[in-house]
Coordinates of C-alpha atoms in Angstrom, one line a residue:
X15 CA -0.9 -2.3 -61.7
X16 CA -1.7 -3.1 -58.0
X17 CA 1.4 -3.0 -55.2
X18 CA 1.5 -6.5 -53.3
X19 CA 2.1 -6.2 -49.9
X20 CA 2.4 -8.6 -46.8
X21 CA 1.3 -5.8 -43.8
X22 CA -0.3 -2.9 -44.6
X23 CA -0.7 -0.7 -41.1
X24 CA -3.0 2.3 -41.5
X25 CA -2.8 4.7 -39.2
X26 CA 0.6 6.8 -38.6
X27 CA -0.3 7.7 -34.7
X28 CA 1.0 5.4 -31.4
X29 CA -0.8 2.4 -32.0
X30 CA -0.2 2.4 -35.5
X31 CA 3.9 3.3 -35.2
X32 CA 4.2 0.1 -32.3
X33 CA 2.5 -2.0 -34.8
X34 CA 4.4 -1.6 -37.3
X35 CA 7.8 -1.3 -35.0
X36 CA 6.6 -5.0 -33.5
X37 CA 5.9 -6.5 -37.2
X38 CA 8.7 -5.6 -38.8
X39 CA 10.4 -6.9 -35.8
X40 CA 9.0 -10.0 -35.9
X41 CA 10.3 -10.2 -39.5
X42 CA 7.3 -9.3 -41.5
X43 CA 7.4 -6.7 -44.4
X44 CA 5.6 -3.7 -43.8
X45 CA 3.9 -0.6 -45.5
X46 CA 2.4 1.9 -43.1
X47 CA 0.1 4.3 -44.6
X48 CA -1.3 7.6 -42.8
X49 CA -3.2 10.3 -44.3
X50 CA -2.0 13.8 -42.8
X51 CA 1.5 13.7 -41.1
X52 CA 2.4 11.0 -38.1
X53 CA 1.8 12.0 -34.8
X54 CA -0.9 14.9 -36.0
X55 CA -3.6 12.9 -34.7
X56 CA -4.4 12.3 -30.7
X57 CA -1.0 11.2 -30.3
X58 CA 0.4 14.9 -30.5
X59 CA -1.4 17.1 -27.8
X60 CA -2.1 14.8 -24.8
X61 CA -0.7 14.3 -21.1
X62 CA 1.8 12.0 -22.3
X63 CA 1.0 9.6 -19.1
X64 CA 1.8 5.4 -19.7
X65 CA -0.6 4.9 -16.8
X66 CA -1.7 1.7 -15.5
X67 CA -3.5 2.9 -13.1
X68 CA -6.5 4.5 -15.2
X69 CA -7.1 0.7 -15.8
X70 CA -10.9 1.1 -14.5
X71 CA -12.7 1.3 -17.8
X72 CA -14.7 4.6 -18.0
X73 CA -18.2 3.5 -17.9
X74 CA -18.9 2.6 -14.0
X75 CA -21.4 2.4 -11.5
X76 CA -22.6 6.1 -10.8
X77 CA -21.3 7.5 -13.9
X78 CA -24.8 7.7 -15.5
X79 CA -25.9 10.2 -12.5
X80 CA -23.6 12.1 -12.5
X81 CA -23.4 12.7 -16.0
X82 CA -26.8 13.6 -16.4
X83 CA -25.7 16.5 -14.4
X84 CA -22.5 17.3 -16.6
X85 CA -23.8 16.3 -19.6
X86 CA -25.4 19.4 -21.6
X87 CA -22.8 22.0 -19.9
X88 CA -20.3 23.2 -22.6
X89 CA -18.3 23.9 -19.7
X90 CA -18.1 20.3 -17.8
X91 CA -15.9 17.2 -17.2
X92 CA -17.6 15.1 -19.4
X93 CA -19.7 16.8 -22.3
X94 CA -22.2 15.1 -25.2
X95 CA -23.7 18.0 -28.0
X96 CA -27.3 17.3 -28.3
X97 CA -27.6 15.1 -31.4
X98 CA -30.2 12.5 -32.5
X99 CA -27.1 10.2 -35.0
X100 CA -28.4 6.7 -34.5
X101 CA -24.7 5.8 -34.3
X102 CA -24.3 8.1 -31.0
X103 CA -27.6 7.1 -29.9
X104 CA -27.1 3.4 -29.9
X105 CA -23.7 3.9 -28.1
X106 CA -25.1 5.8 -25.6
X107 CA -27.5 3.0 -25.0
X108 CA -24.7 0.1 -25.0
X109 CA -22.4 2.8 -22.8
X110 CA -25.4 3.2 -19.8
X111 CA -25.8 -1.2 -19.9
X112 CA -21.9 -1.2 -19.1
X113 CA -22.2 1.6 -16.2
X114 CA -22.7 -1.1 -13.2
X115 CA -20.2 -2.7 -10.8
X116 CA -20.0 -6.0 -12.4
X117 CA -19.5 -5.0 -16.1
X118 CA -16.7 -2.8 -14.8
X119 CA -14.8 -5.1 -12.7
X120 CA -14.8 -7.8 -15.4
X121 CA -13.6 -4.7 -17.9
X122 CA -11.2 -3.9 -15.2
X123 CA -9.8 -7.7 -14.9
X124 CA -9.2 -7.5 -19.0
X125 CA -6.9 -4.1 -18.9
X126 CA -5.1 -4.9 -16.1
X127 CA -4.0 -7.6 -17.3
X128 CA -2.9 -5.6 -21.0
X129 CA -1.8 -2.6 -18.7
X130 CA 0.5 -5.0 -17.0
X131 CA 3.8 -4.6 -18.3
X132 CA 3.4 -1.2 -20.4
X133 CA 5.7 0.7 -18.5
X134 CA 8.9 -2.1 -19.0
X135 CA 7.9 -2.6 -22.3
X136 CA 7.7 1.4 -23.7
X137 CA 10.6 2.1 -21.8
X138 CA 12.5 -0.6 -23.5
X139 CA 11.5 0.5 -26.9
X140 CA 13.0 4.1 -25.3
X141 CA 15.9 2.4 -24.0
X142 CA 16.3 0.2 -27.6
X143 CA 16.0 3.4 -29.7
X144 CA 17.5 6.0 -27.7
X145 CA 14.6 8.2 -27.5
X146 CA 14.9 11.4 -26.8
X147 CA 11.5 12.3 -25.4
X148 CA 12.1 13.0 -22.0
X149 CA 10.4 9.6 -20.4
X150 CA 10.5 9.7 -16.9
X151 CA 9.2 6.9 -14.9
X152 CA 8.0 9.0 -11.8
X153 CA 4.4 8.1 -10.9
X154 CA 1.5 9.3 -10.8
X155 CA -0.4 11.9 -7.7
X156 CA -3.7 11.6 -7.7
X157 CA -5.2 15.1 -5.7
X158 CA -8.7 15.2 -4.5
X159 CA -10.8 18.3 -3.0
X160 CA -13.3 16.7 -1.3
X161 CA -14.8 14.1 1.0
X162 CA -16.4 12.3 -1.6
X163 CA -14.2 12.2 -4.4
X164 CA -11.4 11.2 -1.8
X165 CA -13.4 8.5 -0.7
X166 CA -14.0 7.4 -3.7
X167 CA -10.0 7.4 -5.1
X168 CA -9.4 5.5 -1.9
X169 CA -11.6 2.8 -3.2
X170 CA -10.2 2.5 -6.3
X171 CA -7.1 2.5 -5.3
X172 CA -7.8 -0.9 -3.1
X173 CA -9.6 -2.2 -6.6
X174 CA -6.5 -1.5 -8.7
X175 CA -3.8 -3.6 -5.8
X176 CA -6.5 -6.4 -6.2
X177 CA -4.4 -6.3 -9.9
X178 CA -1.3 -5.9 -8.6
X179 CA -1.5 -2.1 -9.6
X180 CA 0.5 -0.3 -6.9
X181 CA -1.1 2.6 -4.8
X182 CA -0.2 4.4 -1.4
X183 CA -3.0 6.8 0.4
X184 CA -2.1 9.9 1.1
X185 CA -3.8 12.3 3.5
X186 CA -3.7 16.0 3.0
X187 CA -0.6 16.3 5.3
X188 CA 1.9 13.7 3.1
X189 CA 0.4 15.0 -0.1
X190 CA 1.0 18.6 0.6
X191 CA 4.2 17.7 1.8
X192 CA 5.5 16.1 -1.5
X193 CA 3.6 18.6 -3.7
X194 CA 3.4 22.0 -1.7
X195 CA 2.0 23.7 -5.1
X196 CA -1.2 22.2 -4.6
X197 CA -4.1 24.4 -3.0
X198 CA -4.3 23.9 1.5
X199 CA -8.0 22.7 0.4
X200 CA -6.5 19.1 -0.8
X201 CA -8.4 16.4 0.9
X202 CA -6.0 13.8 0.3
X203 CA -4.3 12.1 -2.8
X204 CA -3.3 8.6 -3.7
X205 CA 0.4 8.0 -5.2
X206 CA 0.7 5.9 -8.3
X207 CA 4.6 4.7 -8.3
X208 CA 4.4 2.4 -11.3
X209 CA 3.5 5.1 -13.9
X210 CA 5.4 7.2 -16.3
X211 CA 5.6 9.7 -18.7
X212 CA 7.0 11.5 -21.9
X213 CA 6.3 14.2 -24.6
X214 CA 3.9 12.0 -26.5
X215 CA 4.6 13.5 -30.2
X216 CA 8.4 13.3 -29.7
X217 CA 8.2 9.3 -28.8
X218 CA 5.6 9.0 -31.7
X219 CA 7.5 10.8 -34.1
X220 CA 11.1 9.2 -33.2
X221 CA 9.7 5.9 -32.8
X222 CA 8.6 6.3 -36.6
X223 CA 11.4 7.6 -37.1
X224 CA 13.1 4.0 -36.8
X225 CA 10.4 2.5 -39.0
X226 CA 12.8 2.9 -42.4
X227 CA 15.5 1.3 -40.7
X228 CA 13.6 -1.9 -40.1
X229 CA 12.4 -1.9 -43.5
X230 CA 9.2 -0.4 -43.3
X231 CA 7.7 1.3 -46.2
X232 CA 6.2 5.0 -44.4
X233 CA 4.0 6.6 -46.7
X234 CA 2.5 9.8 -45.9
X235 CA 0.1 11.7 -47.0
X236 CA -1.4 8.7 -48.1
X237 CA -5.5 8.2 -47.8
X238 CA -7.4 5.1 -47.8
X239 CA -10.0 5.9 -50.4
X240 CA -11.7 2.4 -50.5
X241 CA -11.7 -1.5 -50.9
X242 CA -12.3 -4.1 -53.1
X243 CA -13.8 -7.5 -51.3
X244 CA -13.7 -10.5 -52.3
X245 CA -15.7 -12.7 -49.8
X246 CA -14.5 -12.7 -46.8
X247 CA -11.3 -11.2 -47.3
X248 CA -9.9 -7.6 -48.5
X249 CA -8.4 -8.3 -51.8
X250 CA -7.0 -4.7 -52.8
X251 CA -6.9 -1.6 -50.9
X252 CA -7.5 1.5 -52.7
X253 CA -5.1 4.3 -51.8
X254 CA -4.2 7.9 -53.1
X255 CA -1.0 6.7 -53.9
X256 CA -2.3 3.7 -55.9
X257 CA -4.0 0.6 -55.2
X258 CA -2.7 -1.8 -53.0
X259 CA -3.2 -6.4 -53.1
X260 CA -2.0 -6.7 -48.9
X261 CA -1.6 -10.1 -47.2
X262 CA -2.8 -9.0 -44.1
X263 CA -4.2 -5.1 -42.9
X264 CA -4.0 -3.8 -39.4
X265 CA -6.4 -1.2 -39.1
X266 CA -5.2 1.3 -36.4
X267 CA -6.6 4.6 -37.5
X268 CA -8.0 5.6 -34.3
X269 CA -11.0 7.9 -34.2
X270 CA -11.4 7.1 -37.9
X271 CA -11.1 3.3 -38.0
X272 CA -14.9 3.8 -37.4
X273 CA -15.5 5.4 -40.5
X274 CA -13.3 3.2 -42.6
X275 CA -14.5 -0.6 -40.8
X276 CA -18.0 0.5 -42.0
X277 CA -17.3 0.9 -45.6
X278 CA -16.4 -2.9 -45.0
X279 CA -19.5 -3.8 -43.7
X280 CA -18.5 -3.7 -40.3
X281 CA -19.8 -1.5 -37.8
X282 CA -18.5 -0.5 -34.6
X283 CA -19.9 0.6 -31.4
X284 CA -17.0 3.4 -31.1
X285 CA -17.2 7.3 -30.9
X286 CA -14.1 10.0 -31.2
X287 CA -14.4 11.3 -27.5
X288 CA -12.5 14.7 -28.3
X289 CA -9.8 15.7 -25.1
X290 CA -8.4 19.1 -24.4
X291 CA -4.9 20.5 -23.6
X292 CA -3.1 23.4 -23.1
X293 CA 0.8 23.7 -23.4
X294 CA 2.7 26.6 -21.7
X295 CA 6.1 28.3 -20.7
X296 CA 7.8 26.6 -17.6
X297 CA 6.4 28.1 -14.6
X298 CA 7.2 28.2 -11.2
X299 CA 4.9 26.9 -8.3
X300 CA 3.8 23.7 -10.2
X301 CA 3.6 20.2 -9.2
X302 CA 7.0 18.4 -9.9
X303 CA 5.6 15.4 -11.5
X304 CA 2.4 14.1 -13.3
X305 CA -0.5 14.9 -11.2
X306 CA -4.2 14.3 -11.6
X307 CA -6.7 16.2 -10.0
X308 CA -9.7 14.4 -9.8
X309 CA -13.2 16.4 -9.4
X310 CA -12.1 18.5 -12.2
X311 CA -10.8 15.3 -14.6
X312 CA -7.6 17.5 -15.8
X313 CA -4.2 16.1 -15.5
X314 CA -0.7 18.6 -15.5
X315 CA 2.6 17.2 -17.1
X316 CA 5.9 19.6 -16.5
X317 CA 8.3 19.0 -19.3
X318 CA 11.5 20.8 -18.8
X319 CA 10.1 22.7 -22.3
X320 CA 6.9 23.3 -20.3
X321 CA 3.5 22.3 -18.8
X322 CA 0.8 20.7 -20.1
X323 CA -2.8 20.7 -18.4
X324 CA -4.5 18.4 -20.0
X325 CA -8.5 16.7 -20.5
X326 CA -12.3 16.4 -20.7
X327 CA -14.5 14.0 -22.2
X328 CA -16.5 15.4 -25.2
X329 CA -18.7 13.4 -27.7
X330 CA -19.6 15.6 -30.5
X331 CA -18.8 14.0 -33.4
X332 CA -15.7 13.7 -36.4
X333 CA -14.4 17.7 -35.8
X334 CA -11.9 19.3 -34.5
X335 CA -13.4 22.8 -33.6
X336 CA -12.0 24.1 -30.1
X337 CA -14.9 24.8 -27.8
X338 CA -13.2 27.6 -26.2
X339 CA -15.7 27.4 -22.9
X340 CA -13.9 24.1 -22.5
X341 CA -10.4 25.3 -22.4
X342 CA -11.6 28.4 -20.3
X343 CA -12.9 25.3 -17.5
X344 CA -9.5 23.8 -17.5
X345 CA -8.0 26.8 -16.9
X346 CA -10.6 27.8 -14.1
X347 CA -10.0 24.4 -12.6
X348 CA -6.1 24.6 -12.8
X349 CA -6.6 28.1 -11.0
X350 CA -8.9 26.6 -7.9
X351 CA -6.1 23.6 -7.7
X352 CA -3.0 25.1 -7.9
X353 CA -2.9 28.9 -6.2
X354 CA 0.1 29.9 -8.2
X355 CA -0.7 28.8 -11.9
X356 CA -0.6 31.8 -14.3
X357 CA -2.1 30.8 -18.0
X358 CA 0.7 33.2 -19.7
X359 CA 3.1 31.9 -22.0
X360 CA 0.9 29.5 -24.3
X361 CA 2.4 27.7 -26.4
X362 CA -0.3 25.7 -27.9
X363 CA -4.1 25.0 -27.7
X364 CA -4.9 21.8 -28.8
X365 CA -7.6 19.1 -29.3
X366 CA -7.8 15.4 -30.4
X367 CA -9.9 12.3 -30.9
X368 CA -9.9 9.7 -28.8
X369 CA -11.6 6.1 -30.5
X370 CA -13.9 5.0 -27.5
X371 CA -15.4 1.8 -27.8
X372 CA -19.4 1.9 -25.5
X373 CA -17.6 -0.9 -23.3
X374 CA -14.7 1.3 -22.6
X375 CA -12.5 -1.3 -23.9
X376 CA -10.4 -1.5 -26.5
X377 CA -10.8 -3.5 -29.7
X378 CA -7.9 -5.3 -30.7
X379 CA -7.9 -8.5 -33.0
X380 CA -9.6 -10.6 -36.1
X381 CA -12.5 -9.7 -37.2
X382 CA -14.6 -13.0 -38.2
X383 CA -16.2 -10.8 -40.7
X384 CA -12.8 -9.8 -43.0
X385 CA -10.3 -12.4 -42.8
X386 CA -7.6 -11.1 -43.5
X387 CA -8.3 -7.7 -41.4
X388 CA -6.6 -7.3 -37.8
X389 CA -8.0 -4.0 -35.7
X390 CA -6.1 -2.0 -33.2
X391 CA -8.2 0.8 -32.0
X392 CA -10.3 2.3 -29.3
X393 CA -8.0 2.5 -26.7
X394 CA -10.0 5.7 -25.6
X395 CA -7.5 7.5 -23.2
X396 CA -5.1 5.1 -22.9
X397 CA -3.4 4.8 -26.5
X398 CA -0.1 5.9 -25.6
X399 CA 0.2 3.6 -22.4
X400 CA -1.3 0.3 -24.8
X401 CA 1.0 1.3 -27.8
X402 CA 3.6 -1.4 -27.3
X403 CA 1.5 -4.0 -26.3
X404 CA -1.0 -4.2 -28.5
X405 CA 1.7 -3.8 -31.0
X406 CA 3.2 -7.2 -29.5
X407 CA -0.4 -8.6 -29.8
X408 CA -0.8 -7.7 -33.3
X409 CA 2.3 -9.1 -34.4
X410 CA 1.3 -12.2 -32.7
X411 CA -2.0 -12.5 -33.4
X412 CA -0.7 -11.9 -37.6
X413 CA 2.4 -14.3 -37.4
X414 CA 0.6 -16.9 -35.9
X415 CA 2.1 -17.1 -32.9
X416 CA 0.5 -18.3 -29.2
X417 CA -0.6 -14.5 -28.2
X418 CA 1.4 -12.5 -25.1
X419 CA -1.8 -12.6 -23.2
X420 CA -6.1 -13.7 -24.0
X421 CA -7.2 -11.0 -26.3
X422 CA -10.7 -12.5 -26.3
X423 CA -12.1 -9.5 -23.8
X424 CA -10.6 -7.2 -26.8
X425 CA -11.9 -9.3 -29.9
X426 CA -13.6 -6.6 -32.6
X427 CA -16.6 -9.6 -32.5
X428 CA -17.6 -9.2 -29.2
X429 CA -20.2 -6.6 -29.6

């Protein structure tokens, strides 16, 4: 006999733990389902940054030239495996019509506005639940090694304060001076105050941790195996735990909501972009706070367990192979940066999917197509700083209530 359920959240990583956090909340009874272990998705291994200032959405003007350069090295910033998928194909095609000035500022206006108060709102649910996940709201350096790139930070640094996104130039002299680990070739560096950070599977995993107490059913090990329609509307889930009659399913699986929107009919314009980190000992001679450094795209976190360098952009499918020339780059870059980095002591070499939607936006509401279906996914690099919102904009959007900001720029219908 079929389980009846109100909320039924699948999807066990950040998006899918503030979801269920903000529903039950709200009230609402809720069963989160996730198929391996929570956190052991992308949530687990990244830079644990809440970072309103990557609010730019990826695709930009320039971005197609120079990733035509990047794009067939094994060994680059940003990395797509030769493959003729249709799926791949037509979101390349919908990724270059976003790469211009105007698509991105319009993208830009849209996650500013979402990015606005994620830093008040995560700590808070740290604060609430006593957290014990080292969050730190320190800021964010941004280093850059030459001219160009400089130049280029400097401009989007002015963009970002047109958002009321907070951002102080630095020239080589004042950055050098506040992180003397960095390499005498710095250029200059921009200073992000309003950012923070935390061990991302620790806030993930404690943060679920709560869920029972607010009366959330956590199932684990638990796989959506299929649906049953009727019309418009999903009438029963199909699970390996038994079959499931929901009011109302959130679908935040990341990199494999994909997968299961299409076997509603629904397809996506969203591809797992798979990121890159490396975890070691505490060292000496490393930056002490989060710092990006921006030609190379790799980003450093000290933890007082350790250091994670952490990044790259690769679009190679569902898997979870570790290219090894990839990790090798980060290493090579963290060497040019930083004169004093040793890779010794590694704890852990990791990689994880990252739901990108062609528009680099994320997709978060109704669908028209499945009434009953609210999605939460394609946050891209950014899932950890959007957790708690678009948990609050989910609950809203499923109670009924007048939504915490427009998510029309985010609606699952707009491609």
């Amino acid at each position: 006999m079929a389980e009846r359920c109100q909320d039924v959240v699948i999807g066990g990583g950040a998006i899918g733990v503030s979801c269920a956090e903000a529903l039950a909340t709200a009230g609402r009874d809720v069963v989160l389902l996730e198929q391996h272990a929570m956190a052991s998705g992308c949530s687990h291994g990244n830079a644990g940054w809440v970072t309103p200032c990557h609010s730019l959405p990826i695709p930009g003007p320039g971005l197609v030239r120079q990733s035509l350069r990047w794009m067939l090295r094994s060994d680059s910033p940003l990395y797509i495996k030769p493959s003729l998928r249709p799926s791949l194909l037509g979101w390349l095609w919908r990724f270059y019509r976003h790469c211009n000035e105007k698509r991105q500022r319009q993208g830009l206006a849209a996650v500013a506005a979402l990015n606005r108060d994620v830093v008040s709102m995560t700590g808070g649910l740290v604060e609430r639940y006593s957290l014990d996940c080292e969050y730190q709201p320190r800021g964010l350096h941004y280093a850059f090694l030459s001219e160009p790139g400089f130049q280029k930070g400097r401009r989007e640094c002015r963009l970002l304060n047109e958002h009321e996104i907070p951002g102080e130039e630095l020239s080589a002299e004042e950055l050098l001076a506040r992180e003397p680990a960095l390499t005498r070739d710095v250029v200059g560096g921009v200073f992000y105050p309003a950012e923070a950070d935390f061990v991302p599977d620790r806030f993930v995993e404690q943060l679920a941790a709560q869920l029972p107490g607010l009366g959330v059913d956590v199932r684990t090990g638990c796989r959506v195996t299929g649906w049953r329609l009727s019309g418009r509307k999903i009438e029963q889930i199909e699970t390996a735990g038994g079959p499931l009659v929901p009011e109302t399913v959130i679908l935040a699986a990341g990199a494999w909501t994909g997968r299961l929107a299409r076997q509603l009919g629904i397809r996506l314009p969203m591809e797992p972009a798979k990121g890159y980190s490396i975890t070691l000992d505490p060292q000496a001679g490393l930056p002490t706070r989060p710092l990006n450094v921006s030609e190379s795209k790799f980003g450093v976190t000290p933890w007082e367990g350790g250091v994670r360098l952490a990044g790259t952009l690769e679009l190679a499918g569902l898997q979870r192979e570790i290219n090894q020339s990839r990790v090798e780059a980060i290493v090579r870059s963290a060497r040019e940066a930083l004169p004093e980095f040793s890779a010794t002591g590694v704890q852990e070499v990791w990689t994880g999917m990252r739901p990108l939607a062609a528009d680099g936006l994320p997709i978060i509401g109704r669908s028209l197509r499945c009434s009953n279906l609210v999605m939460a996914t394609a946050h891209g690099m950014l899932g950890l700083t959007q957790a708690a919102i678009t948990g609050r904009l989910v609950s809203d959007i499923t109670t009924g209530r007048s939504p915490t900001l427009d998510p029309v720029p985010f609606s699952p219908d707009r491609f």
